[in-house]
Amino acid sequence: MKIGPRMVLAGLLMSAATAASVHAATADVPTRVKALNALLAEQWQYTLETQPEFATILGDLRYNSRWSDASPAQAQAQYLKNKDFLSRFEAIDTTGFSDDDKLNQQLMVRQLKDALTAHELKIDEMPLDQMGGAHLRLAGFISSIPFDNTKEYDDYLARLKAVPALMDQVIELSRQGMKDGMMPPKYLLEKVVTQIDSIGQPAGMDSVFAEPLKHFPKTVSAADQKRLHDAILAAIDQQVRPAYTKLSQFVAKDYAPHGRTEPGVWQLPNGEAIYRFDVEQMTTTQETPERIHALGLSEVKRIEGEMTVIAKSQGYADLASFRAALKSNPKTHATSREDILNRYRTYIAGMQPELPKLFGLLPKTKVEVVPVEAFREKEAAAAEYQQGTPDGSRPGKVFVNTGDYANRSVLTIESTAYHEGIPGHHMQISIAQTLPELPPFRQQAGYTAYIEGWALYAERLGKDIGFYKDPLSDYGRLSDELLRADRLVLDTGVHYKHWTRQQMVDFFHQHSSEDEPDVQAETDRYITWPGQALAYKMGQLKILELRERARKELGDKFDIRAFHDEILGGGALPLDVLEARTDAWIASVKAGKAPAHPKS
């Protein structure tokens, strides 16, 4: 083609314009970073406003007198708002940004896209289940609310008066789900009715919602104590309990009868797409359910092999006979509620002096071991972690279930103490929420594969540094790890391979040391939370893989403290991002651009 002078001129002009725009983009980096940070701040503010309970947990009490809006209209409004945020974040040109600023933009875009997909798949239309339904969240939330002064009690009173409106929204959203075929299993909804009644029926001071009246602080005057005592009890009996009764009747008569008949989400409309999304969300990988299932089976085989070695060292012919003997051995069970609490406290205290040998970054917030509230004992896990506030005014807490202590095995207490406390959840979360260079959405990031993967890695870390000196305690650690390997098999089994509930229970009986109530509760948990059970082992295996890669690549330059600081120093991350971050760190250390040791 012949090129005329006009085309040459046009080409020159375009080249000049392109060069000018590139120059402008590069020159304008500070302005665009400022725009990104302003938009991140706006999105975070929106999150706090629309999730008042989350704000309260973080110590931001501006919305302490109200609940999140659970209505279908709000779900749609949030969907549209997220669409708007997404288009605005995607419009920001990140050319010339630092790696950290680029990652902030990428992670927010990813978070918003995931929220949009979840709404499009109608996952938010199932607000009631036996693990984390609205009826449980309200009661469990009380321990996160500060009750330090009169205003905070008045805020609580306002929240109690708003419970009927919230329950009406939950019912409306559940009806929408019923209309769209988004239904939890029928048999689990029948359990939800029992839970609702156990929370809603006790009256007056016996109600779980009256707990704050049992310990007024000195800052609340005697007159206010009398006023608040009477007003809160009136709200419980006139608003909260009738709202729970209404919800119970709705679930029992209108909702549960329409529950799905199969345990797997594959029975839902678009069920296979929902499970693929759940797997991707919970593992932050592109692994298929088929591969995860196979990985689970191989991990079960490996761990049971290690457990068999311990069984034989204790004089037993095989693992099965050792398991049976442990169940009837009084030495493996707690002697009192206080015995359980003391064991947790002893293990955490024993790990404390080891931390500087393993980490440069250390938690600033304290951790306490406390018993689970009496009203939650029957449903609560053996132990769970509740984060403290970023400023340390409320410590992190390991809630330990001391109920039915005589039937509670003590074998897994050591591994659970490291998992929930240090160097597990408390260490990771309290460090993340005080990392000064991260925006709040990353300080509070909740990628399950990272968070639970780190905590399971923390159990293993205790072994690496010479803990679990008692072979039975090491057996307990392996029992806990086996449970997480079982989960890979069971979760994919029910939701991908169409297993029945009985198939799940049978596998559990063959491949775990769990007590019967735990087998049943765990099985129901995996049915209720598709994909969540995959996070633990997938995250732990990735962190172990990255540690081995760093050790091999860096040789003499490898320092365990620097590695751990790199893993913890970016807050919770998707596993693919964590891998890229670690590879970049390894390359920097090899090139002499990053310190091989943490700053002291």
Coordinates of C-alpha atoms in Angstrom, one line a residue:
M1 CA 0.0 0.0 0.0
K2 CA 1.3 3.4 -0.9
I3 CA 1.7 5.8 2.0
G4 CA 0.9 9.4 1.3
P5 CA 2.2 12.5 3.2
R6 CA -1.1 13.0 5.1
M7 CA -0.9 9.4 6.5
V8 CA 2.7 10.0 7.5
L9 CA 1.7 13.2 9.3
A10 CA -1.2 11.5 11.0
G11 CA 1.1 8.7 12.1
L12 CA 3.6 11.2 13.5
L13 CA 0.8 13.1 15.3
M14 CA -0.5 9.8 16.8
S15 CA 3.0 8.8 17.9
A16 CA 3.4 12.2 19.6
A17 CA 0.0 11.9 21.2
T18 CA 0.7 8.4 22.5
A19 CA 4.1 9.5 23.8
A20 CA 2.4 12.5 25.5
S21 CA -0.3 10.3 27.1
V22 CA 2.3 7.8 28.3
H23 CA 4.3 10.6 29.8
A24 CA 1.2 12.1 31.4
A25 CA 0.3 8.7 32.8
T26 CA 3.7 8.2 34.2
A27 CA 4.0 11.8 35.5
D28 CA 0.5 11.5 37.1
V29 CA 1.2 8.4 39.2
P30 CA 0.9 10.2 42.6
T31 CA -2.5 11.7 41.5
R32 CA -3.8 8.3 40.4
V33 CA -2.5 6.5 43.5
K34 CA -4.3 9.2 45.6
A35 CA -7.5 8.5 43.6
L36 CA -7.1 4.7 44.3
N37 CA -6.6 5.3 48.0
A38 CA -9.6 7.6 48.2
L39 CA -11.8 5.1 46.4
L40 CA -10.5 2.3 48.7
A41 CA -11.4 4.5 51.7
E42 CA -14.9 5.2 50.2
Q43 CA -15.5 1.4 49.7
W44 CA -14.3 0.6 53.2
Q45 CA -16.6 3.3 54.7
Y46 CA -19.5 1.7 52.7
T47 CA -18.6 -1.7 54.1
L48 CA -18.7 -0.4 57.7
E49 CA -22.0 1.4 57.2
T50 CA -23.7 -1.6 55.7
Q51 CA -22.1 -4.2 58.1
P52 CA -22.6 -2.5 61.5
E53 CA -21.7 -5.8 63.4
F54 CA -18.4 -5.9 61.6
A55 CA -17.7 -2.3 62.6
T56 CA -18.5 -3.1 66.2
I57 CA -16.1 -6.0 66.2
L58 CA -13.4 -3.7 64.9
G59 CA -14.1 -1.2 67.6
D60 CA -15.8 1.4 65.3
L61 CA -18.9 2.2 67.3
R62 CA -20.5 4.7 65.0
Y63 CA -23.2 2.1 63.9
N64 CA -23.4 0.3 67.2
S65 CA -27.2 0.7 67.6
R66 CA -28.3 -1.1 64.5
W67 CA -28.1 -4.4 62.5
S68 CA -27.1 -5.0 58.9
D69 CA -30.1 -4.9 56.5
A70 CA -30.9 -8.6 55.5
S71 CA -33.7 -7.8 53.0
P72 CA -33.7 -8.9 49.3
A73 CA -33.9 -5.2 48.4
Q74 CA -30.7 -4.5 50.2
A75 CA -29.0 -7.5 48.6
Q76 CA -29.9 -6.0 45.2
A77 CA -28.9 -2.5 46.2
Q78 CA -25.5 -3.9 47.4
Y79 CA -25.1 -5.7 44.1
L80 CA -25.6 -2.5 42.1
K81 CA -23.3 -0.6 44.4
N82 CA -20.6 -3.3 44.0
K83 CA -21.0 -3.0 40.2
D84 CA -20.5 0.7 40.4
F85 CA -17.4 0.3 42.6
L86 CA -16.0 -2.3 40.2
S87 CA -16.3 -0.1 37.2
R88 CA -14.6 2.8 39.1
F89 CA -11.7 0.6 40.3
E90 CA -11.2 -0.9 36.9
A91 CA -11.1 2.6 35.4
I92 CA -7.9 3.4 37.4
D93 CA -4.8 3.1 35.3
T94 CA -2.2 1.4 37.4
T95 CA 0.7 2.0 35.0
G96 CA 3.7 3.1 37.0
F97 CA 2.2 2.1 40.4
S98 CA 4.3 0.3 43.0
D99 CA 3.7 -3.4 43.3
D100 CA 1.8 -2.8 46.6
D101 CA -0.5 -0.2 45.0
K102 CA -1.1 -2.5 42.0
L103 CA -2.0 -5.4 44.3
N104 CA -4.4 -3.2 46.3
Q105 CA -6.3 -2.5 43.1
Q106 CA -6.2 -6.1 41.9
L107 CA -7.4 -7.6 45.1
M108 CA -10.3 -5.1 45.4
V109 CA -11.3 -5.9 41.8
R110 CA -11.2 -9.6 42.6
Q111 CA -13.2 -9.1 45.8
L112 CA -15.9 -7.2 44.0
K113 CA -16.2 -9.6 41.1
D114 CA -16.6 -12.5 43.6
A115 CA -19.3 -10.6 45.5
L116 CA -21.2 -10.0 42.2
T117 CA -20.9 -13.7 41.2
A118 CA -22.1 -14.9 44.6
H119 CA -25.2 -12.7 44.2
E120 CA -25.8 -13.8 40.6
L121 CA -25.7 -17.4 41.8
K122 CA -28.3 -16.5 44.5
I123 CA -26.0 -17.9 47.3
D124 CA -27.2 -15.0 49.6
E125 CA -30.8 -16.4 49.4
M126 CA -30.1 -19.1 52.1
P127 CA -29.7 -17.0 55.3
L128 CA -30.7 -19.8 57.7
D129 CA -28.5 -22.8 58.6
Q130 CA -27.4 -24.6 61.8
M131 CA -23.8 -23.3 61.6
G132 CA -24.1 -19.5 61.1
G133 CA -27.7 -18.5 60.6
A134 CA -29.0 -15.1 61.7
H135 CA -30.6 -16.7 64.9
L136 CA -27.2 -17.9 66.0
R137 CA -25.2 -14.8 64.9
L138 CA -27.3 -12.4 67.1
A139 CA -26.8 -14.5 70.2
G140 CA -23.1 -15.2 69.5
F141 CA -22.4 -11.5 68.7
I142 CA -23.1 -10.3 72.3
S143 CA -19.6 -11.3 73.4
S144 CA -18.1 -8.9 70.8
I145 CA -20.1 -5.9 71.9
P146 CA -18.4 -3.5 74.3
F147 CA -20.4 -2.7 77.4
D148 CA -18.2 0.0 78.9
N149 CA -20.6 2.8 79.5
T150 CA -24.2 3.9 79.4
K151 CA -24.3 4.8 75.8
E152 CA -23.2 1.3 74.8
Y153 CA -26.0 -0.2 76.8
D154 CA -28.4 2.2 75.1
D155 CA -27.0 1.2 71.7
Y156 CA -27.7 -2.4 72.7
L157 CA -31.2 -1.6 73.7
A158 CA -31.8 0.0 70.3
R159 CA -30.5 -3.2 68.7
L160 CA -32.8 -5.4 70.7
K161 CA -35.8 -3.3 69.7
A162 CA -34.7 -3.8 66.0
V163 CA -34.6 -7.6 66.2
P164 CA -38.3 -8.0 64.9
A165 CA -37.5 -6.0 61.8
L166 CA -34.3 -8.0 61.2
M167 CA -36.1 -11.3 61.5
D168 CA -38.8 -10.2 59.1
Q169 CA -36.0 -9.4 56.6
V170 CA -34.5 -12.9 57.1
I171 CA -37.9 -14.4 56.5
E172 CA -38.5 -12.3 53.4
L173 CA -35.0 -13.3 52.0
S174 CA -35.7 -17.0 52.8
R175 CA -39.0 -16.8 51.0
Q176 CA -37.2 -15.4 48.0
G177 CA -34.8 -18.4 48.1
M178 CA -37.7 -20.8 48.4
K179 CA -39.2 -19.2 45.3
D180 CA -35.9 -19.6 43.4
G181 CA -35.3 -23.2 44.6
M182 CA -32.3 -22.1 46.8
M183 CA -33.0 -24.4 49.8
P184 CA -30.9 -25.9 52.5
P185 CA -31.5 -29.6 53.3
K186 CA -34.8 -30.3 55.0
Y187 CA -33.3 -32.3 57.9
L188 CA -30.9 -29.5 58.8
L189 CA -33.7 -26.9 58.8
E190 CA -35.5 -29.0 61.3
K191 CA -32.4 -28.7 63.5
V192 CA -32.5 -24.9 63.0
V193 CA -36.0 -24.8 64.6
T194 CA -34.6 -26.5 67.7
Q195 CA -31.8 -23.9 67.9
I196 CA -34.1 -21.0 67.4
D197 CA -36.4 -22.2 70.2
S198 CA -33.4 -22.9 72.6
I199 CA -32.3 -19.2 72.1
G200 CA -35.7 -17.6 72.0
Q201 CA -37.7 -19.4 74.7
P202 CA -35.8 -18.5 77.9
A203 CA -37.3 -15.4 79.5
G204 CA -36.1 -12.5 81.6
M205 CA -32.6 -13.0 83.1
D206 CA -32.5 -16.5 81.7
S207 CA -32.3 -15.2 78.2
V208 CA -28.9 -15.1 76.5
F209 CA -29.7 -11.5 75.6
A210 CA -29.7 -10.6 79.3
E211 CA -26.1 -11.5 79.8
P212 CA -24.8 -7.8 79.7
L213 CA -27.1 -7.1 82.7
K214 CA -25.1 -9.4 84.9
H215 CA -22.0 -7.3 84.9
F216 CA -22.6 -3.5 84.7
P217 CA -19.4 -1.5 84.8
K218 CA -18.9 1.2 87.4
T219 CA -19.2 3.9 84.7
V220 CA -23.0 3.2 84.6
S221 CA -24.8 5.0 87.4
A222 CA -27.2 3.2 89.7
A223 CA -30.2 5.0 88.2
D224 CA -29.1 4.1 84.7
Q225 CA -28.5 0.5 85.7
K226 CA -32.1 0.3 87.0
R227 CA -33.5 2.0 83.8
L228 CA -31.4 -0.2 81.5
H229 CA -32.1 -3.4 83.4
D230 CA -35.9 -2.9 83.1
A231 CA -35.8 -1.6 79.5
I232 CA -33.6 -4.4 78.2
L233 CA -35.7 -7.1 79.9
A234 CA -38.8 -5.5 78.5
A235 CA -37.3 -5.5 75.0
I236 CA -36.2 -9.2 75.4
D237 CA -39.7 -10.3 76.4
Q238 CA -41.7 -7.9 74.1
Q239 CA -39.6 -7.8 71.0
V240 CA -36.8 -10.4 70.8
R241 CA -38.6 -13.5 72.0
P242 CA -41.7 -12.9 69.9
A243 CA -39.4 -12.3 66.9
Y244 CA -37.7 -15.7 67.5
T245 CA -41.1 -17.4 68.0
K246 CA -42.2 -16.0 64.6
L247 CA -39.0 -17.1 62.9
S248 CA -39.4 -20.6 64.5
Q249 CA -43.0 -21.0 63.2
F250 CA -42.0 -19.8 59.8
V251 CA -39.1 -22.3 59.5
A252 CA -41.1 -25.2 61.0
K253 CA -44.3 -24.7 59.0
D254 CA -43.4 -22.9 55.8
Y255 CA -39.7 -23.3 55.1
A256 CA -38.3 -26.6 56.3
P257 CA -41.0 -28.7 54.5
H258 CA -39.6 -27.4 51.2
G259 CA -35.9 -28.1 52.1
R260 CA -33.9 -30.0 49.5
T261 CA -33.9 -33.8 49.8
E262 CA -30.2 -34.4 48.9
P263 CA -27.2 -33.2 51.1
G264 CA -25.1 -32.0 48.1
V265 CA -25.5 -28.5 46.6
W266 CA -25.5 -30.2 43.2
Q267 CA -29.3 -30.6 43.7
L268 CA -29.8 -26.8 43.7
P269 CA -30.6 -24.9 40.4
N270 CA -27.1 -24.2 39.0
G271 CA -25.7 -26.4 41.7
E272 CA -22.6 -27.5 39.8
A273 CA -21.6 -23.9 39.0
I274 CA -22.2 -23.0 42.7
Y275 CA -19.9 -25.7 43.9
R276 CA -17.2 -24.7 41.3
F277 CA -17.4 -21.1 42.6
D278 CA -17.3 -22.3 46.3
V279 CA -14.2 -24.4 45.6
E280 CA -12.4 -21.5 43.9
Q281 CA -13.5 -19.1 46.6
M282 CA -12.5 -21.3 49.5
T283 CA -9.2 -22.6 48.1
T284 CA -8.2 -19.5 46.0
T285 CA -6.9 -22.0 43.5
Q286 CA -7.9 -23.4 40.1
E287 CA -7.8 -27.0 41.5
T288 CA -10.7 -29.2 40.4
P289 CA -12.9 -31.2 42.8
E290 CA -11.6 -34.4 41.3
R291 CA -8.0 -33.6 42.0
I292 CA -8.8 -32.3 45.5
H293 CA -10.6 -35.6 46.2
A294 CA -7.6 -37.6 45.1
L295 CA -5.2 -35.4 47.1
G296 CA -7.4 -36.0 50.2
L297 CA -7.3 -39.8 49.8
S298 CA -3.5 -39.7 49.5
E299 CA -3.1 -37.4 52.5
V300 CA -5.4 -39.7 54.6
K301 CA -3.2 -42.7 53.7
R302 CA 0.1 -40.8 54.6
I303 CA -1.2 -39.5 57.9
E304 CA -2.7 -42.9 59.0
G305 CA 0.7 -44.4 58.2
E306 CA 2.4 -42.0 60.7
M307 CA -0.4 -42.7 63.3
T308 CA 0.2 -46.4 62.9
V309 CA 3.9 -46.0 63.8
I310 CA 2.9 -44.3 67.1
A311 CA 0.3 -47.0 67.7
K312 CA 2.9 -49.8 67.3
S313 CA 5.4 -47.9 69.5
Q314 CA 2.8 -48.0 72.3
G315 CA 2.5 -51.8 72.0
Y316 CA -0.6 -52.1 69.8
A317 CA -0.9 -54.3 66.7
D318 CA -2.6 -51.7 64.5
L319 CA -4.2 -48.3 64.4
A320 CA -7.8 -49.6 65.0
S321 CA -7.0 -51.3 68.3
F322 CA -5.0 -48.2 69.5
R323 CA -8.0 -45.9 68.7
A324 CA -10.3 -48.2 70.6
A325 CA -8.0 -48.3 73.6
L326 CA -7.7 -44.5 73.8
K327 CA -11.4 -44.0 73.9
S328 CA -11.7 -45.9 77.1
N329 CA -8.5 -44.6 78.7
P330 CA -9.3 -42.2 81.5
K331 CA -5.9 -40.5 81.1
T332 CA -7.0 -39.2 77.7
H333 CA -10.0 -37.3 79.2
A334 CA -10.3 -34.0 81.1
T335 CA -10.8 -34.1 84.9
S336 CA -12.6 -30.7 85.1
R337 CA -13.6 -27.6 83.2
E338 CA -10.5 -25.8 84.7
D339 CA -8.3 -28.7 83.6
I340 CA -9.1 -28.0 80.0
L341 CA -8.6 -24.2 80.3
N342 CA -5.3 -24.7 82.1
R343 CA -3.9 -27.1 79.4
Y344 CA -4.6 -24.5 76.7
R345 CA -3.0 -21.7 78.8
T346 CA 0.1 -23.9 79.5
Y347 CA 0.7 -24.8 75.9
I348 CA 0.3 -21.1 74.7
A349 CA 2.6 -19.9 77.5
G350 CA 5.1 -22.5 76.4
M351 CA 5.1 -21.4 72.8
Q352 CA 5.5 -17.7 73.7
P353 CA 9.3 -17.7 74.3
E354 CA 9.8 -19.6 71.0
L355 CA 8.3 -16.9 68.9
P356 CA 11.4 -14.7 68.5
K357 CA 13.3 -17.7 67.1
L358 CA 10.7 -18.1 64.4
F359 CA 9.4 -14.6 63.6
G360 CA 10.6 -11.1 63.3
L361 CA 7.0 -9.8 63.3
L362 CA 5.3 -10.4 66.6
P363 CA 1.7 -9.8 67.7
K364 CA 1.1 -6.6 69.7
T365 CA -2.3 -7.7 71.0
K366 CA -2.6 -10.1 74.0
V367 CA -4.5 -13.4 73.8
E368 CA -6.7 -14.8 76.5
V369 CA -8.1 -18.3 77.0
V370 CA -11.8 -18.1 78.2
P371 CA -14.6 -20.7 78.4
V372 CA -17.4 -20.7 75.8
E373 CA -20.5 -19.1 77.2
A374 CA -22.9 -21.7 78.7
F375 CA -25.7 -21.0 76.2
R376 CA -23.4 -22.0 73.3
E377 CA -21.8 -25.1 74.8
K378 CA -24.0 -27.7 73.0
E379 CA -23.4 -26.2 69.5
A380 CA -19.9 -24.7 69.8
A381 CA -16.7 -26.3 68.5
A382 CA -14.0 -27.5 70.9
A383 CA -12.3 -24.2 70.5
E384 CA -12.5 -21.0 68.4
Y385 CA -10.7 -17.8 68.0
Q386 CA -12.3 -14.3 68.3
Q387 CA -10.1 -11.4 67.1
G388 CA -9.3 -8.5 69.3
T389 CA -9.5 -4.8 68.3
P390 CA -6.6 -3.4 66.2
D391 CA -5.7 -1.0 69.0
G392 CA -5.4 -3.8 71.6
S393 CA -8.2 -2.5 73.8
R394 CA -9.9 -5.8 73.5
P395 CA -7.5 -8.8 73.4
G396 CA -7.8 -11.8 71.1
K397 CA -9.7 -14.6 72.8
V398 CA -9.5 -18.4 72.4
F399 CA -13.0 -19.6 73.4
V400 CA -12.7 -23.2 74.7
N401 CA -15.7 -25.5 75.1
T402 CA -15.5 -27.0 78.7
G403 CA -19.0 -28.5 78.6
D404 CA -19.3 -32.3 79.2
Y405 CA -15.6 -32.2 80.2
A406 CA -15.4 -35.9 81.3
N407 CA -16.1 -37.0 77.7
R408 CA -13.7 -34.5 76.1
S409 CA -10.4 -35.9 74.9
V410 CA -7.3 -33.9 75.9
L411 CA -5.1 -35.4 73.1
T412 CA -5.7 -32.6 70.6
I413 CA -5.5 -29.7 73.1
E414 CA -1.8 -29.0 72.3
S415 CA -2.3 -28.8 68.5
T416 CA -5.6 -26.8 68.9
A417 CA -3.8 -24.3 71.3
Y418 CA -1.2 -23.6 68.6
H419 CA -3.9 -23.4 65.9
E420 CA -6.3 -21.0 67.6
G421 CA -3.7 -19.0 69.7
I422 CA 0.0 -18.7 68.8
P423 CA 1.5 -19.1 66.3
G424 CA -1.9 -19.7 64.6
H425 CA -4.9 -17.5 64.3
H426 CA -4.1 -14.9 67.0
M427 CA -0.6 -14.4 65.7
Q428 CA -1.6 -14.0 62.0
I429 CA -4.7 -11.9 62.6
S430 CA -3.3 -9.6 65.2
I431 CA -0.2 -8.9 63.0
A432 CA -2.4 -8.4 59.8
Q433 CA -4.7 -5.8 61.4
T434 CA -1.7 -3.7 62.5
L435 CA 0.4 -3.8 59.3
P436 CA 0.8 0.0 58.8
E437 CA 1.2 0.0 55.0
L438 CA -1.9 -2.0 54.2
P439 CA -5.4 -0.4 53.6
P440 CA -8.0 -1.6 56.1
F441 CA -9.7 -4.1 53.6
R442 CA -6.4 -6.0 53.5
Q443 CA -5.7 -5.7 57.2
Q444 CA -9.0 -7.5 57.7
A445 CA -8.9 -9.7 54.7
G446 CA -10.7 -13.1 55.2
Y447 CA -9.2 -15.5 52.6
T448 CA -10.1 -18.8 54.3
A449 CA -7.4 -21.0 52.6
Y450 CA -4.7 -18.6 53.9
I451 CA -6.1 -18.0 57.4
E452 CA -7.0 -21.7 58.1
G453 CA -4.0 -22.9 56.1
W454 CA -1.7 -20.8 58.3
A455 CA -3.4 -22.1 61.5
L456 CA -2.9 -25.7 60.4
Y457 CA 0.7 -24.9 59.4
A458 CA 1.1 -23.5 62.9
E459 CA 0.1 -26.9 64.4
R460 CA 2.9 -28.6 62.3
L461 CA 5.3 -25.8 63.2
G462 CA 5.1 -26.9 66.9
K463 CA 6.4 -30.3 65.8
D464 CA 9.2 -28.8 63.7
I465 CA 10.6 -27.1 66.8
G466 CA 10.5 -30.1 69.1
F467 CA 7.1 -29.8 70.8
Y468 CA 4.5 -32.6 71.2
K469 CA 7.1 -34.4 73.4
D470 CA 4.4 -36.8 74.6
P471 CA 3.7 -39.4 71.8
L472 CA 0.0 -39.2 72.6
S473 CA 0.0 -35.5 72.1
D474 CA 1.7 -36.0 68.7
Y475 CA -0.9 -38.6 67.9
G476 CA -3.5 -35.9 68.8
R477 CA -1.8 -33.6 66.3
L478 CA -2.0 -36.2 63.6
S479 CA -5.6 -36.8 64.5
D480 CA -6.3 -33.2 63.9
E481 CA -4.4 -33.2 60.6
L482 CA -6.3 -36.4 59.5
L483 CA -9.6 -34.6 60.1
R484 CA -8.5 -31.9 57.7
A485 CA -7.4 -34.5 55.1
D486 CA -10.8 -36.3 55.6
R487 CA -12.5 -33.0 54.8
L488 CA -11.0 -32.9 51.3
V489 CA -12.6 -36.3 50.6
L490 CA -15.9 -35.6 52.3
D491 CA -16.6 -32.1 50.9
T492 CA -15.9 -33.1 47.3
G493 CA -17.6 -36.5 48.0
V494 CA -21.0 -35.0 48.9
H495 CA -21.1 -31.9 46.7
Y496 CA -19.2 -33.2 43.6
K497 CA -19.5 -37.0 43.7
H498 CA -23.1 -37.1 44.9
W499 CA -22.3 -39.1 48.1
T500 CA -25.1 -39.7 50.5
R501 CA -24.8 -38.5 54.1
Q502 CA -24.4 -42.1 55.2
Q503 CA -21.4 -42.6 52.8
M504 CA -19.8 -39.6 54.5
V505 CA -20.4 -41.0 58.0
D506 CA -19.1 -44.4 57.0
F507 CA -15.9 -42.8 55.6
F508 CA -15.5 -40.8 58.8
H509 CA -15.8 -43.9 61.0
Q510 CA -13.1 -45.7 59.0
H511 CA -10.7 -42.8 58.9
S512 CA -10.9 -40.7 62.0
S513 CA -10.5 -40.7 65.8
E514 CA -13.5 -38.3 66.2
D515 CA -16.1 -39.0 68.8
E516 CA -19.6 -39.9 67.5
P517 CA -21.2 -36.5 68.2
D518 CA -18.3 -34.8 66.4
V519 CA -18.6 -37.1 63.4
Q520 CA -22.3 -36.2 63.1
A521 CA -21.7 -32.4 63.6
E522 CA -18.8 -32.3 61.2
T523 CA -20.7 -34.1 58.5
D524 CA -23.6 -31.6 58.8
R525 CA -21.1 -28.8 58.7
Y526 CA -19.6 -29.8 55.4
I527 CA -23.1 -30.2 53.9
T528 CA -24.0 -26.7 55.1
W529 CA -20.8 -24.9 54.0
P530 CA -19.7 -26.2 50.6
G531 CA -16.0 -25.8 50.0
Q532 CA -15.1 -24.3 53.4
A533 CA -13.7 -27.6 54.6
L534 CA -11.2 -27.6 51.7
A535 CA -9.4 -24.5 52.8
Y536 CA -7.4 -25.9 55.8
K537 CA -5.4 -28.6 54.0
M538 CA -5.0 -26.7 50.7
G539 CA -3.6 -23.7 52.5
Q540 CA -1.3 -25.7 54.8
L541 CA 0.1 -27.7 51.9
K542 CA 0.8 -24.5 49.8
I543 CA 2.7 -22.8 52.7
L544 CA 4.7 -26.0 53.3
E545 CA 5.5 -26.2 49.6
L546 CA 6.6 -22.6 49.5
R547 CA 8.8 -23.1 52.6
E548 CA 10.5 -26.1 51.0
R549 CA 11.0 -24.1 47.7
A550 CA 12.6 -21.2 49.6
R551 CA 14.8 -23.6 51.6
K552 CA 16.0 -25.3 48.4
E553 CA 16.5 -22.1 46.3
L554 CA 18.2 -20.1 49.0
G555 CA 20.4 -22.7 50.7
D556 CA 22.5 -21.0 53.3
K557 CA 20.6 -17.8 52.8
F558 CA 17.3 -19.3 54.0
D559 CA 16.1 -17.9 57.3
I560 CA 12.9 -19.3 58.8
R561 CA 12.1 -15.9 60.5
A562 CA 12.4 -14.0 57.2
F563 CA 10.3 -16.6 55.4
H564 CA 7.5 -16.4 58.1
D565 CA 7.6 -12.6 58.0
E566 CA 7.2 -12.7 54.2
I567 CA 4.2 -15.0 54.6
L568 CA 2.6 -12.9 57.3
G569 CA 3.7 -9.4 56.1
G570 CA 1.1 -9.0 53.4
G571 CA -1.9 -9.9 55.4
A572 CA -4.2 -12.7 54.3
L573 CA -3.9 -13.3 50.6
P574 CA -5.3 -15.6 47.9
L575 CA -2.9 -18.6 47.6
D576 CA -1.9 -17.8 44.0
V577 CA -1.0 -14.2 45.1
L578 CA 0.9 -15.6 48.1
E579 CA 2.9 -17.9 45.8
A580 CA 3.8 -15.0 43.4
R581 CA 4.8 -12.9 46.4
T582 CA 7.0 -15.6 47.9
D583 CA 8.7 -16.3 44.5
A584 CA 9.5 -12.6 44.1
W585 CA 11.0 -12.6 47.6
I586 CA 13.1 -15.6 46.9
A587 CA 14.4 -13.9 43.7
S588 CA 15.2 -10.7 45.6
V589 CA 17.1 -12.6 48.3
K590 CA 19.1 -14.5 45.7
A591 CA 19.9 -11.3 43.9
G592 CA 20.9 -9.6 47.2
K593 CA 18.1 -7.0 46.9
A594 CA 16.1 -8.2 49.9
P595 CA 17.6 -9.0 53.4
A596 CA 17.9 -12.7 54.1
H597 CA 17.1 -12.0 57.8
P598 CA 14.2 -10.0 59.3
K599 CA 14.8 -6.7 61.0
S600 CA 15.2 -7.0 64.7

